[in-house]
Coordinates of N, CA, C and O in Angstrom, one line a residue:
M103 N 119.0 30.6 292.8 CA 119.2 32.1 292.9 C 118.7 32.8 291.7 O 118.9 32.4 290.6
K104 N 117.9 33.9 291.9 CA 117.4 34.6 290.9 C 118.4 35.6 290.3 O 119.2 36.2 291.0
T105 N 118.3 35.8 288.9 CA 119.1 36.8 288.3 C 118.3 38.1 288.4 O 117.1 38.2 288.1
K106 N 119.0 39.1 288.9 CA 118.4 40.4 289.1 C 118.8 41.3 287.9 O 119.9 41.6 287.6
L107 N 117.7 41.8 287.2 CA 117.9 42.6 286.0 C 117.3 44.0 286.3 O 116.2 44.1 286.8
L108 N 118.1 45.0 286.1 CA 117.7 46.4 286.3 C 117.6 47.0 284.9 O 118.6 47.0 284.1
I109 N 116.4 47.6 284.6 CA 116.2 48.3 283.3 C 116.0 49.7 283.6 O 115.1 50.0 284.4
I110 N 116.8 50.6 283.0 CA 116.6 52.0 283.2 C 116.1 52.6 281.9 O 116.7 52.5 280.9
E111 N 114.9 53.3 281.9 CA 114.3 53.8 280.7 C 114.0 55.3 281.0 O 113.6 55.7 282.1
D112 N 114.2 56.1 280.0 CA 113.9 57.6 280.1 C 112.7 58.1 279.3 O 112.4 59.2 279.3
N113 N 112.0 57.2 278.7 CA 110.8 57.5 277.9 C 109.6 56.8 278.5 O 109.6 55.6 278.6
F114 N 108.6 57.6 278.9 CA 107.5 56.9 279.6 C 106.7 55.9 278.7 O 106.4 54.8 279.2
S115 N 106.6 56.2 277.4 CA 105.9 55.2 276.6 C 106.6 53.9 276.4 O 106.1 52.8 276.5
K116 N 108.0 54.0 276.3 CA 108.8 52.8 276.3 C 108.8 52.0 277.6 O 108.7 50.8 277.7
F117 N 108.8 52.8 278.7 CA 108.7 52.3 280.1 C 107.4 51.5 280.2 O 107.4 50.3 280.7
F118 N 106.3 52.1 279.8 CA 105.0 51.5 280.0 C 104.9 50.2 279.1 O 104.4 49.2 279.6
T119 N 105.3 50.3 277.9 CA 105.3 49.2 276.9 C 106.1 48.0 277.4 O 105.7 46.9 277.4
T120 N 107.3 48.3 277.9 CA 108.2 47.3 278.4 C 107.6 46.6 279.6 O 107.6 45.3 279.6
K121 N 107.1 47.3 280.5 CA 106.5 46.7 281.7 C 105.4 45.8 281.3 O 105.3 44.6 281.7
H122 N 104.4 46.2 280.5 CA 103.3 45.4 280.2 C 103.6 44.2 279.3 O 103.1 43.2 279.4
L123 N 104.6 44.4 278.4 CA 105.0 43.3 277.6 C 105.7 42.2 278.4 O 105.4 41.0 278.2
L124 N 106.6 42.5 279.3 CA 107.2 41.5 280.1 C 106.2 40.8 281.0 O 106.3 39.6 281.2
E125 N 105.3 41.6 281.5 CA 104.2 41.0 282.4 C 103.3 40.1 281.6 O 102.9 39.0 282.1
S126 N 102.9 40.5 280.4 CA 101.9 39.7 279.7 C 102.5 38.6 278.9 O 102.0 37.5 278.9
Q127 N 103.6 38.8 278.3 CA 104.2 37.7 277.4 C 105.0 36.7 278.2 O 105.0 35.5 277.9
L128 N 105.8 37.2 279.2 CA 106.7 36.2 279.9 C 106.1 35.9 281.3 O 106.7 35.2 282.1
K129 N 105.0 36.6 281.7 CA 104.4 36.4 283.0 C 105.4 36.7 284.2 O 105.4 36.0 285.2
L130 N 106.2 37.7 284.0 CA 107.1 38.2 285.0 C 106.5 39.3 285.8 O 105.8 40.1 285.3
Q131 N 106.9 39.3 287.1 CA 106.5 40.4 288.0 C 107.6 41.5 287.8 O 108.8 41.2 288.0
V132 N 107.2 42.7 287.4 CA 108.1 43.8 287.2 C 107.8 44.8 288.3 O 106.7 45.4 288.3
S133 N 108.9 45.1 289.1 CA 108.8 46.2 290.0 C 109.1 47.5 289.3 O 110.1 47.5 288.5
T134 N 108.4 48.6 289.6 CA 108.7 49.9 288.9 C 108.9 51.0 289.9 O 108.4 50.9 291.1
R135 N 109.7 52.0 289.5 CA 109.9 53.1 290.3 C 110.2 54.3 289.5 O 110.9 54.2 288.5
D136 N 109.7 55.5 289.9 CA 109.9 56.7 289.2 C 111.0 57.4 289.9 O 110.9 57.7 291.1
I137 N 112.1 57.7 289.2 CA 113.3 58.3 289.8 C 113.4 59.8 289.5 O 113.3 60.2 288.3
K138 N 113.6 60.7 290.5 CA 113.6 62.1 290.2 C 115.1 62.7 290.3 O 115.3 63.7 289.6
T139 N 116.0 62.1 291.1 CA 117.3 62.7 291.2 C 118.4 61.7 291.0 O 118.1 60.5 291.1
G140 N 119.6 62.1 290.7 CA 120.7 61.3 290.5 C 121.0 60.4 291.8 O 121.4 59.3 291.7
Q141 N 120.9 61.1 292.9 CA 121.2 60.4 294.2 C 120.1 59.2 294.4 O 120.5 58.1 294.8
E142 N 118.9 59.5 294.1 CA 117.9 58.5 294.2 C 118.1 57.3 293.2 O 117.9 56.2 293.6
L143 N 118.6 57.6 292.0 CA 119.0 56.6 291.1 C 120.1 55.7 291.6 O 120.1 54.5 291.5
A144 N 121.2 56.4 292.1 CA 122.3 55.6 292.7 C 121.8 54.8 293.9 O 122.3 53.6 294.0
D145 N 121.0 55.3 294.7 CA 120.5 54.6 295.9 C 119.7 53.4 295.5 O 119.8 52.3 296.1
A146 N 118.8 53.6 294.5 CA 117.9 52.5 294.0 C 118.7 51.4 293.4 O 118.5 50.2 293.6
T147 N 119.8 51.7 292.7 CA 120.6 50.7 292.0 C 121.4 50.0 293.1 O 121.5 48.7 293.0
A148 N 122.0 50.7 294.1 CA 122.7 50.0 295.1 C 121.8 49.1 295.9 O 122.3 48.0 296.3
A149 N 120.6 49.5 296.2 CA 119.7 48.7 297.0 C 119.3 47.4 296.3 O 119.2 46.4 296.9
F150 N 119.1 47.5 295.0 CA 118.7 46.3 294.2 C 119.9 45.4 294.0 O 119.7 44.2 293.8
S151 N 121.1 45.9 293.9 CA 122.3 45.2 293.5 C 122.1 44.2 292.4 O 122.1 43.0 292.6
P152 N 121.9 44.8 291.2 CA 121.6 43.9 290.0 C 122.8 43.1 289.5 O 123.9 43.4 289.7
D153 N 122.4 42.0 288.9 CA 123.4 41.2 288.2 C 123.6 41.7 286.8 O 124.7 41.5 286.2
M154 N 122.5 42.2 286.2 CA 122.6 42.8 284.8 C 121.9 44.2 284.8 O 120.9 44.3 285.5
V155 N 122.4 45.1 284.0 CA 121.8 46.4 283.9 C 121.6 46.7 282.4 O 122.6 46.5 281.6
M156 N 120.4 47.2 282.1 CA 120.2 47.6 280.7 C 119.7 49.0 280.8 O 118.7 49.3 281.5
V157 N 120.4 49.9 280.1 CA 120.0 51.3 280.1 C 119.5 51.6 278.7 O 120.2 51.4 277.7
R158 N 118.2 52.0 278.6 CA 117.6 52.3 277.3 C 117.9 51.2 276.4 O 118.7 51.3 275.5
P159 N 117.3 50.0 276.6 CA 117.7 48.8 275.8 C 117.7 49.1 274.3 O 116.8 49.6 273.7
E160 N 118.8 48.7 273.7 CA 119.0 48.9 272.2 C 118.1 47.9 271.5 O 117.9 46.8 272.0
G161 N 117.5 48.3 270.5 CA 116.6 47.5 269.7 C 115.1 47.5 270.2 O 114.2 46.9 269.7
G162 N 114.9 48.3 271.3 CA 113.6 48.4 271.8 C 113.0 47.2 272.5 O 113.7 46.3 272.9
V163 N 111.7 47.2 272.7 CA 111.0 46.2 273.4 C 111.1 44.9 272.8 O 111.2 43.8 273.4
A164 N 111.0 44.8 271.4 CA 111.1 43.5 270.7 C 112.4 42.8 271.0 O 112.4 41.6 271.2
E165 N 113.5 43.6 270.9 CA 114.8 43.0 271.2 C 114.9 42.5 272.6 O 115.5 41.4 272.9
L166 N 114.4 43.3 273.5 CA 114.4 42.9 274.9 C 113.6 41.6 275.1 O 114.1 40.6 275.8
L167 N 112.5 41.5 274.5 CA 111.6 40.3 274.7 C 112.4 39.1 274.1 O 112.4 38.0 274.7
L168 N 113.0 39.2 273.0 CA 113.8 38.1 272.4 C 114.9 37.7 273.3 O 115.2 36.5 273.5
K169 N 115.6 38.6 273.9 CA 116.7 38.3 274.8 C 116.2 37.5 276.1 O 116.8 36.6 276.5
M170 N 115.1 38.0 276.6 CA 114.5 37.3 277.7 C 114.0 35.9 277.4 O 114.2 35.0 278.2
K171 N 113.4 35.7 276.3 CA 113.0 34.4 275.8 C 114.2 33.5 275.6 O 114.1 32.3 276.0
K172 N 115.2 34.0 275.0 CA 116.4 33.3 274.8 C 117.1 32.8 276.1 O 117.6 31.7 276.2
R173 N 117.0 33.6 277.1 CA 117.6 33.3 278.4 C 116.6 32.4 279.2 O 116.9 32.0 280.3
R174 N 115.4 32.1 278.7 CA 114.4 31.4 279.3 C 114.0 32.0 280.7 O 113.9 31.3 281.7
S175 N 113.8 33.3 280.7 CA 113.5 34.0 281.9 C 112.0 33.7 282.3 O 111.1 33.6 281.5
N176 N 111.9 33.5 283.6 CA 110.5 33.3 284.1 C 110.5 33.8 285.5 O 111.5 34.2 286.1
R177 N 109.3 33.7 286.2 CA 109.2 34.3 287.5 C 110.0 33.6 288.6 O 110.2 34.1 289.6
R178 N 110.4 32.4 288.3 CA 111.2 31.6 289.3 C 112.7 32.0 289.2 O 113.4 31.8 290.2
N179 N 113.2 32.4 288.1 CA 114.6 32.6 287.9 C 115.0 34.1 287.7 O 116.2 34.3 287.5
T180 N 114.1 35.0 287.5 CA 114.4 36.3 287.2 C 113.6 37.3 288.0 O 112.4 37.1 288.2
E181 N 114.3 38.3 288.5 CA 113.7 39.5 289.2 C 114.0 40.7 288.5 O 115.2 41.0 288.2
I182 N 113.0 41.5 288.1 CA 113.2 42.7 287.2 C 112.7 43.9 288.0 O 111.6 43.9 288.5
T183 N 113.5 44.9 287.9 CA 113.1 46.3 288.4 C 113.3 47.2 287.2 O 114.3 47.2 286.6
L184 N 112.3 48.0 287.0 CA 112.2 49.0 285.9 C 112.2 50.4 286.5 O 111.3 50.7 287.3
L185 N 113.2 51.2 286.2 CA 113.3 52.6 286.7 C 113.0 53.6 285.6 O 113.5 53.5 284.5
L186 N 112.1 54.5 285.9 CA 111.8 55.6 284.9 C 112.6 56.9 285.3 O 112.4 57.4 286.4
T187 N 113.4 57.4 284.4 CA 114.2 58.6 284.7 C 113.9 59.6 283.6 O 114.8 60.0 282.9
Q188 N 112.7 60.0 283.5 CA 112.4 60.9 282.3 C 112.8 62.4 282.5 O 112.9 63.1 281.5
D189 N 113.2 62.8 283.6 CA 113.7 64.2 283.8 C 115.2 64.3 283.7 O 115.7 65.4 284.0
F190 N 115.9 63.3 283.3 CA 117.4 63.3 283.3 C 117.9 63.7 282.0 O 117.3 63.5 280.9
D191 N 119.1 64.3 282.0 CA 119.8 64.7 280.8 C 120.4 63.5 280.2 O 120.9 62.6 280.9
D192 N 120.5 63.4 278.8 CA 121.1 62.2 278.1 C 122.5 62.0 278.6 O 122.9 60.8 278.7
E193 N 123.3 63.0 278.8 CA 124.7 62.8 279.2 C 124.8 62.2 280.6 O 125.7 61.3 280.8
L194 N 124.0 62.6 281.5 CA 124.0 62.0 282.8 C 123.6 60.5 282.7 O 124.3 59.7 283.4
I195 N 122.7 60.1 281.9 CA 122.3 58.7 281.8 C 123.5 57.9 281.2 O 123.8 56.8 281.6
R196 N 124.1 58.5 280.2 CA 125.3 57.8 279.6 C 126.4 57.6 280.6 O 127.0 56.5 280.7
Q197 N 126.7 58.6 281.4 CA 127.7 58.5 282.4 C 127.3 57.4 283.5 O 128.2 56.6 283.9
F198 N 126.1 57.4 283.8 CA 125.6 56.4 284.8 C 125.7 55.0 284.2 O 126.1 54.1 284.9
E199 N 125.4 54.9 283.0 CA 125.5 53.6 282.3 C 126.9 53.1 282.3 O 127.2 51.9 282.7
L200 N 127.9 53.9 282.0 CA 129.3 53.5 282.0 C 129.7 53.1 283.5 O 130.4 52.1 283.7
M201 N 129.3 53.9 284.4 CA 129.7 53.7 285.8 C 129.1 52.3 286.3 O 129.8 51.5 286.9
V202 N 127.9 52.1 286.0 CA 127.2 50.9 286.5 C 127.7 49.6 285.8 O 128.0 48.6 286.4
C203 N 128.0 49.8 284.5 CA 128.5 48.6 283.7 C 129.9 48.2 284.2 O 130.2 47.1 284.3
R204 N 130.7 49.2 284.6 CA 132.0 48.9 285.1 C 131.9 48.2 286.5 O 132.6 47.3 286.8
R205 N 131.0 48.7 287.3 CA 130.8 48.1 288.6 C 130.3 46.7 288.6 O 130.8 45.8 289.3
V206 N 129.3 46.4 287.7 CA 128.8 45.1 287.6 C 129.9 44.2 287.0 O 130.0 43.0 287.5
A207 N 130.7 44.6 286.0 CA 131.7 43.8 285.5 C 132.8 43.5 286.5 O 133.3 42.4 286.6
A208 N 133.1 44.5 287.4 CA 134.1 44.3 288.4 C 133.6 43.3 289.5 O 134.4 42.5 290.0
A209 N 132.3 43.3 289.7 CA 131.8 42.4 290.8 C 131.7 41.0 290.3 O 131.7 40.0 291.1
A210 N 131.6 40.8 289.0 CA 131.5 39.4 288.4 C 132.8 38.7 288.3 O 133.8 38.8 288.8

């Protein structure tokens, strides 16, 4: 069974860098989507039903790469979706992060 990882990023340059780094360094297939509304974000998250959620990964791309290497992520055991939410307010993203983290923790 594949681990489903959802990464939510609000900066296009970080989004672009993250996608290309994961694809080139770890040879992972990364699905991407540009999200415009809060409802679209909620729907995309529910449809993907992730095992792990990272919202604006702390430590940037280098930290994310180290975590993925440490977990020995590869295309056989990990499925990644990267969502770009560049038109969202910071407070909305923080609230969404808290809501999703609680839901994922409750499901585990």
